[in-house]
Tab-separated table of C-alpha atoms and ligand atoms in Angstrom:
chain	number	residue	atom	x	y	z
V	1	UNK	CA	-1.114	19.944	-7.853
V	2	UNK	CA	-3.486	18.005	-5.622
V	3	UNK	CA	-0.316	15.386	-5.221
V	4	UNK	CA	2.253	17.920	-4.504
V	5	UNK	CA	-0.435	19.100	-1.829
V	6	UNK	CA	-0.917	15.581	-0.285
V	7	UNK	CA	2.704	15.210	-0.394
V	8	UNK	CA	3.184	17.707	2.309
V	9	UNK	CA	0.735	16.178	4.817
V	10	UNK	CA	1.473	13.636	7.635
V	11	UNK	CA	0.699	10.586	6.233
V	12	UNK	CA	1.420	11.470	2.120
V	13	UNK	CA	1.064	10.311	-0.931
V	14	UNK	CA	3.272	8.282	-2.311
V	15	UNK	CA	5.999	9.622	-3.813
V	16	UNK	CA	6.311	10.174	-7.462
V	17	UNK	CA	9.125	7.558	-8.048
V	18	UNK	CA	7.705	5.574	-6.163
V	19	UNK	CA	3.978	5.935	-7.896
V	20	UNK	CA	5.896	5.456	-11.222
V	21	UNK	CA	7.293	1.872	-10.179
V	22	UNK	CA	3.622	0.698	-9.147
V	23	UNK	CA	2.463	1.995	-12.214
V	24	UNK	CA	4.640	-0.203	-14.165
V	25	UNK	CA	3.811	-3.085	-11.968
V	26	UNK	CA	0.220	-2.736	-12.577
V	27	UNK	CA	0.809	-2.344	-16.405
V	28	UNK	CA	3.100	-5.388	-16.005
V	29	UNK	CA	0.699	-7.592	-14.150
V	30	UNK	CA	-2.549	-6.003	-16.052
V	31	UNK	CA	-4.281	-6.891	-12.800
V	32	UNK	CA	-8.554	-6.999	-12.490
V	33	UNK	CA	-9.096	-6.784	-9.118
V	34	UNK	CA	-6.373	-4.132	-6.731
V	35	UNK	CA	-6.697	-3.644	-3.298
V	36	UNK	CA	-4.929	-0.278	-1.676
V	37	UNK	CA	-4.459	-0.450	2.101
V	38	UNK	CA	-4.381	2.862	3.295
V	39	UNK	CA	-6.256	5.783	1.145
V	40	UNK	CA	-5.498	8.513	2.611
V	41	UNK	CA	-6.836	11.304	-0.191
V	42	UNK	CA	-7.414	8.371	-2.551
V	43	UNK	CA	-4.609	9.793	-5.368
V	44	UNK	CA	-2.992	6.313	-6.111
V	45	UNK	CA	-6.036	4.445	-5.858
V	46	UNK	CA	-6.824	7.266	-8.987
V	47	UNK	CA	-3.852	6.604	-10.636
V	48	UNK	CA	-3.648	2.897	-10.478
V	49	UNK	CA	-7.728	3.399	-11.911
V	50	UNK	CA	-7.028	5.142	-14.543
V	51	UNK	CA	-3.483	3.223	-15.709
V	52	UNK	CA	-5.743	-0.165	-15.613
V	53	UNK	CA	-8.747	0.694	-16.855
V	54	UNK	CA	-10.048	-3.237	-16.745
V	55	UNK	CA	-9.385	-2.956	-13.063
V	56	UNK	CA	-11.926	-2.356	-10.238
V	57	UNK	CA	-9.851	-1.059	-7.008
V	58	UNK	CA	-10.454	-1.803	-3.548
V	59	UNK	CA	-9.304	0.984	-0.817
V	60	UNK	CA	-9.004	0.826	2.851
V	61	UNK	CA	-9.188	4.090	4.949
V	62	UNK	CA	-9.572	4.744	8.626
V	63	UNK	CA	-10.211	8.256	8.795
V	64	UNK	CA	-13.660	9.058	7.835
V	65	UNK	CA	-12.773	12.360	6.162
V	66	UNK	CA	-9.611	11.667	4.301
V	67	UNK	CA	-12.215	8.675	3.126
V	68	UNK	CA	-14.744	11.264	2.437
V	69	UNK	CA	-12.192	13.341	0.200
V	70	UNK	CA	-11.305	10.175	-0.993
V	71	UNK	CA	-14.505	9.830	-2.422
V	72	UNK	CA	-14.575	13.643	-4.004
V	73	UNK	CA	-11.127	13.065	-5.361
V	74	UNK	CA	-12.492	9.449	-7.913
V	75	UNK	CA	-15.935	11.397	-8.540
V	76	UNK	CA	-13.876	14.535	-9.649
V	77	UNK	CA	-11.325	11.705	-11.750
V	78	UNK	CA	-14.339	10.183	-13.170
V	79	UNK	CA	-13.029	6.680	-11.751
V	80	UNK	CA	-15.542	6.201	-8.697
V	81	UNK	CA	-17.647	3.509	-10.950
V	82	UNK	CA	-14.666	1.090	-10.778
V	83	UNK	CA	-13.182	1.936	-7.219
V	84	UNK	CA	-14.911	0.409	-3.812
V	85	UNK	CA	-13.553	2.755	-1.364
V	86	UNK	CA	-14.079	1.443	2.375
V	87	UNK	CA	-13.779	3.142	5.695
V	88	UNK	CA	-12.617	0.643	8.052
V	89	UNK	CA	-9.902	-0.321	10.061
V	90	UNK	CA	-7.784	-2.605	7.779
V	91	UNK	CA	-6.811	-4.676	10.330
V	92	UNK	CA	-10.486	-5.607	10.805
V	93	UNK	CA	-11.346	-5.789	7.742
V	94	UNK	CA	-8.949	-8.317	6.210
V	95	UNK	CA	-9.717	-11.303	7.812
V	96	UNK	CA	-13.329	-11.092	6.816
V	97	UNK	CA	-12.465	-10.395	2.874
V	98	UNK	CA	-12.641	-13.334	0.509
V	99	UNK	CA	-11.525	-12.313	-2.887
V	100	UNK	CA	-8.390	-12.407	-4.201
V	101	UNK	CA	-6.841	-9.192	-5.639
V	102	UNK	CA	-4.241	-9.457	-8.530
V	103	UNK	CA	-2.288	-6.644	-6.882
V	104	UNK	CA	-2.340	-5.373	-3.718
V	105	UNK	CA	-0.378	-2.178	-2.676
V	106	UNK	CA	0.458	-1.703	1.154
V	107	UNK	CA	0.442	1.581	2.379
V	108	UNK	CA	-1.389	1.722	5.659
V	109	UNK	CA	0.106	1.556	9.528
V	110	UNK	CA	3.494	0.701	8.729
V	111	UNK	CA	3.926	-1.417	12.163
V	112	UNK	CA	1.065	-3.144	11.199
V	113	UNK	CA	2.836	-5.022	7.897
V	114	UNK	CA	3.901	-8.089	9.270
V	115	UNK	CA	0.077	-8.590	11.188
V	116	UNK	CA	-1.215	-7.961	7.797
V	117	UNK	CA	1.077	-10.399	5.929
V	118	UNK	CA	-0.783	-13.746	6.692
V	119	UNK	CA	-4.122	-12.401	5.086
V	120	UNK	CA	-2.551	-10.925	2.280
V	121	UNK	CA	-1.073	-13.592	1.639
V	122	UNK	CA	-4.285	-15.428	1.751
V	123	UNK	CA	-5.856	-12.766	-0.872
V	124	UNK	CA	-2.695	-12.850	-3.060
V	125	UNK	CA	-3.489	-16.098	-5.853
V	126	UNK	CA	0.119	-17.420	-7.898
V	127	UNK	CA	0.904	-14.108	-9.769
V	128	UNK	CA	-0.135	-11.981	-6.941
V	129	UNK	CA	1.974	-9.060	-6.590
V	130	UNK	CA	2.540	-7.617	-3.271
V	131	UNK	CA	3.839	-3.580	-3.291
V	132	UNK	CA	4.873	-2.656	0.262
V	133	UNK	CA	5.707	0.963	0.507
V	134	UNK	CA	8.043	2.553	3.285
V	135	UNK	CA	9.589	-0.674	3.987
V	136	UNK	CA	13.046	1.272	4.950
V	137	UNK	CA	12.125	4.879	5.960
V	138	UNK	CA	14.874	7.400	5.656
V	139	UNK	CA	17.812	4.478	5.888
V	140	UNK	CA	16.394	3.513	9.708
V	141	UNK	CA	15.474	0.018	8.784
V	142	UNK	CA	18.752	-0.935	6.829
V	143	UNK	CA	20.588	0.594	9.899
V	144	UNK	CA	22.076	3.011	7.671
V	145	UNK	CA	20.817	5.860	9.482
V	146	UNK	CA	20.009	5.973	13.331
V	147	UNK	CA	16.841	5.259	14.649
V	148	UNK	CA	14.999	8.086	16.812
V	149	UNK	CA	14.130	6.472	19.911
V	150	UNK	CA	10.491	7.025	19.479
V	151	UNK	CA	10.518	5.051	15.839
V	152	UNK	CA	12.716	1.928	17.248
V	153	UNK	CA	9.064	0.205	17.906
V	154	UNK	CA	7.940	0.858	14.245
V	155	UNK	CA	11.293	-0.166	12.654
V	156	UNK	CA	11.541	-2.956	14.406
V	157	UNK	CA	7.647	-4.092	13.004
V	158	UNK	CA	9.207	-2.944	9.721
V	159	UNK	CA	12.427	-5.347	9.637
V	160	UNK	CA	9.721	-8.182	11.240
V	161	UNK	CA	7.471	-7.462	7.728
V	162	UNK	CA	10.455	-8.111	5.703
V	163	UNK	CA	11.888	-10.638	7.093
V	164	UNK	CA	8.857	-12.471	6.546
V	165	UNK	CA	8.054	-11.991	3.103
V	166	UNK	CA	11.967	-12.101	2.256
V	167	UNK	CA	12.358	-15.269	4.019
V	168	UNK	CA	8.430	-16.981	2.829
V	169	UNK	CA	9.099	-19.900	-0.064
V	170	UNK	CA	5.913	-18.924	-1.774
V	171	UNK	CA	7.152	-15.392	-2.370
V	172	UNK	CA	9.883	-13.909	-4.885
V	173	UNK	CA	10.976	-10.697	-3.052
V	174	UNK	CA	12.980	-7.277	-3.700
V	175	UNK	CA	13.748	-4.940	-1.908
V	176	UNK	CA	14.246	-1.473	-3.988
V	177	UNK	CA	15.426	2.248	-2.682
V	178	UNK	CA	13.249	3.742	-4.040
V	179	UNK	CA	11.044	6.345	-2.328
V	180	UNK	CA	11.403	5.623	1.478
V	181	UNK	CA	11.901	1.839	0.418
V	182	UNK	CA	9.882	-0.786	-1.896
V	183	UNK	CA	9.305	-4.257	-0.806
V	184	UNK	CA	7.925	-5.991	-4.532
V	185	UNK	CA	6.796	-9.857	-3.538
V	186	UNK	CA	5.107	-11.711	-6.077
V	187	UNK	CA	3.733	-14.661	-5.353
V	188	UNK	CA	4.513	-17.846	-6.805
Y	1	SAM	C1	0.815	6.892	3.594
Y	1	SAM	S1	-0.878	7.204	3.727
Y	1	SAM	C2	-1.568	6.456	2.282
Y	1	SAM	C3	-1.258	7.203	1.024
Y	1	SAM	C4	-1.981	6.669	-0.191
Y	1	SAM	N1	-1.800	5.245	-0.360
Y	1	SAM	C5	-1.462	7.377	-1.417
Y	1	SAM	O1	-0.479	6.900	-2.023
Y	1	SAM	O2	-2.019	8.441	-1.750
Y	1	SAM	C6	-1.383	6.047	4.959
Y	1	SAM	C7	-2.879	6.041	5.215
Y	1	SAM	O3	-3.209	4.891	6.006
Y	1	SAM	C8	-4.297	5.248	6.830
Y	1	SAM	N2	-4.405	4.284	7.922
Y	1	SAM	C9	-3.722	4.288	9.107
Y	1	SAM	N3	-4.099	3.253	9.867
Y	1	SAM	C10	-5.027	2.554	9.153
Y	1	SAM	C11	-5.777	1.373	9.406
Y	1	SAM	N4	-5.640	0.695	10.563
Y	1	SAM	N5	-6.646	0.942	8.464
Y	1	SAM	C12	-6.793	1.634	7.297
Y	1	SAM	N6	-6.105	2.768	7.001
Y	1	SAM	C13	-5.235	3.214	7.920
Y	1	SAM	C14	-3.942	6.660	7.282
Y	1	SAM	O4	-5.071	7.348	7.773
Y	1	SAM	C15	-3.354	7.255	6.013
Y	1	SAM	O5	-4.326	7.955	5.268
């Protein structure tokens, strides 16, 4: 209920085939450390929590009350001991972080991606999976539907973000429909 709720709002949840596919990527990768960019009401950060229970999560939100409810939602899930939610500006925030993260799903300012990609990277150790979300919204991206005018800027940052991970040597990349588009990089 509280997912078919966030679903509505401006920036959602992820959607449920898409939750399903990171699920099975963190069961895949059994990963310790996560890192979530982008919050928002904090309902993947509970699912990915409770799917890997050896996992402590990392979360990045700007908005101090979606962070707050955030915060409600992993007390009321019984997960807050294992998740570090932080209210910050991601793009701040990265360059000062020094662990690495075994999985790392990206689902903050989409036309922010490709400035984010260098210190992912540099968080990501061999193994690493990256789990872009978005990465083709509604068919604009592939071209296969037409671009408002005022979302040319962010699908433009979009096709920049995969054309760098698709074309980086040190990452194995696909690119899935599913949702509004998966980019899945691990790194090797
Ligand atoms: C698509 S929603 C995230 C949904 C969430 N991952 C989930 O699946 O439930 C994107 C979120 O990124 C947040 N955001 C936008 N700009 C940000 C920034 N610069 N740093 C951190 N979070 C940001 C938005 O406030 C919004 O809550």
């Amino acid at each position: 209920m509280l997912r078919r709720a966030a679903q509505g709002r401006r920036d959602p949840a992820a959607e449920d085939e898409t939750l399903q596919l990171l699920l099975a990527c963190a069961h895949m990768r059994a990963p310790r450390r996560i890192l979530e960019i982008g919050t928002a009401e904090g309902l993947t950060s509970v699912a990915l929590a409770m799917e890997c229970p050896d996992a402590q999560v990392t979360t990045v939100e700007i908005d101090a009350d979606l962070h707050e409810r955030a915060r409600e939602n992993f007390a009321r899930f019984a997960v807050a001991d294992r998740i570090r939610a932080v209210c910050a500006d991601a793009g701040s925030l990265l360059p000062q972080m020094r662990e690495p993260f075994d999985l790392i799903f990206l689902d903050g300012p989409k036309a922010q991606y490709v400035h984010y990609f260098p210190e992912l990277k540099r968080l990501l150790p061999s193994g690493g999976v990256l789990f872009a979300d978005d990465v083709l919204l509604y068919g604009w991206v592939s071209g296969r539907a037409e671009t408002p005018n005022k979302r040319r800027s962010i699908v433009e940052r979009l096709r920049e973000y995969l054309n760098a991970v698709c074309s980086d040597p040190d990452f194995l990349t696909s690119v899935l429909e599913v949702g509004e588009g998966v980019a899945i990089s691990i790194r090797r």
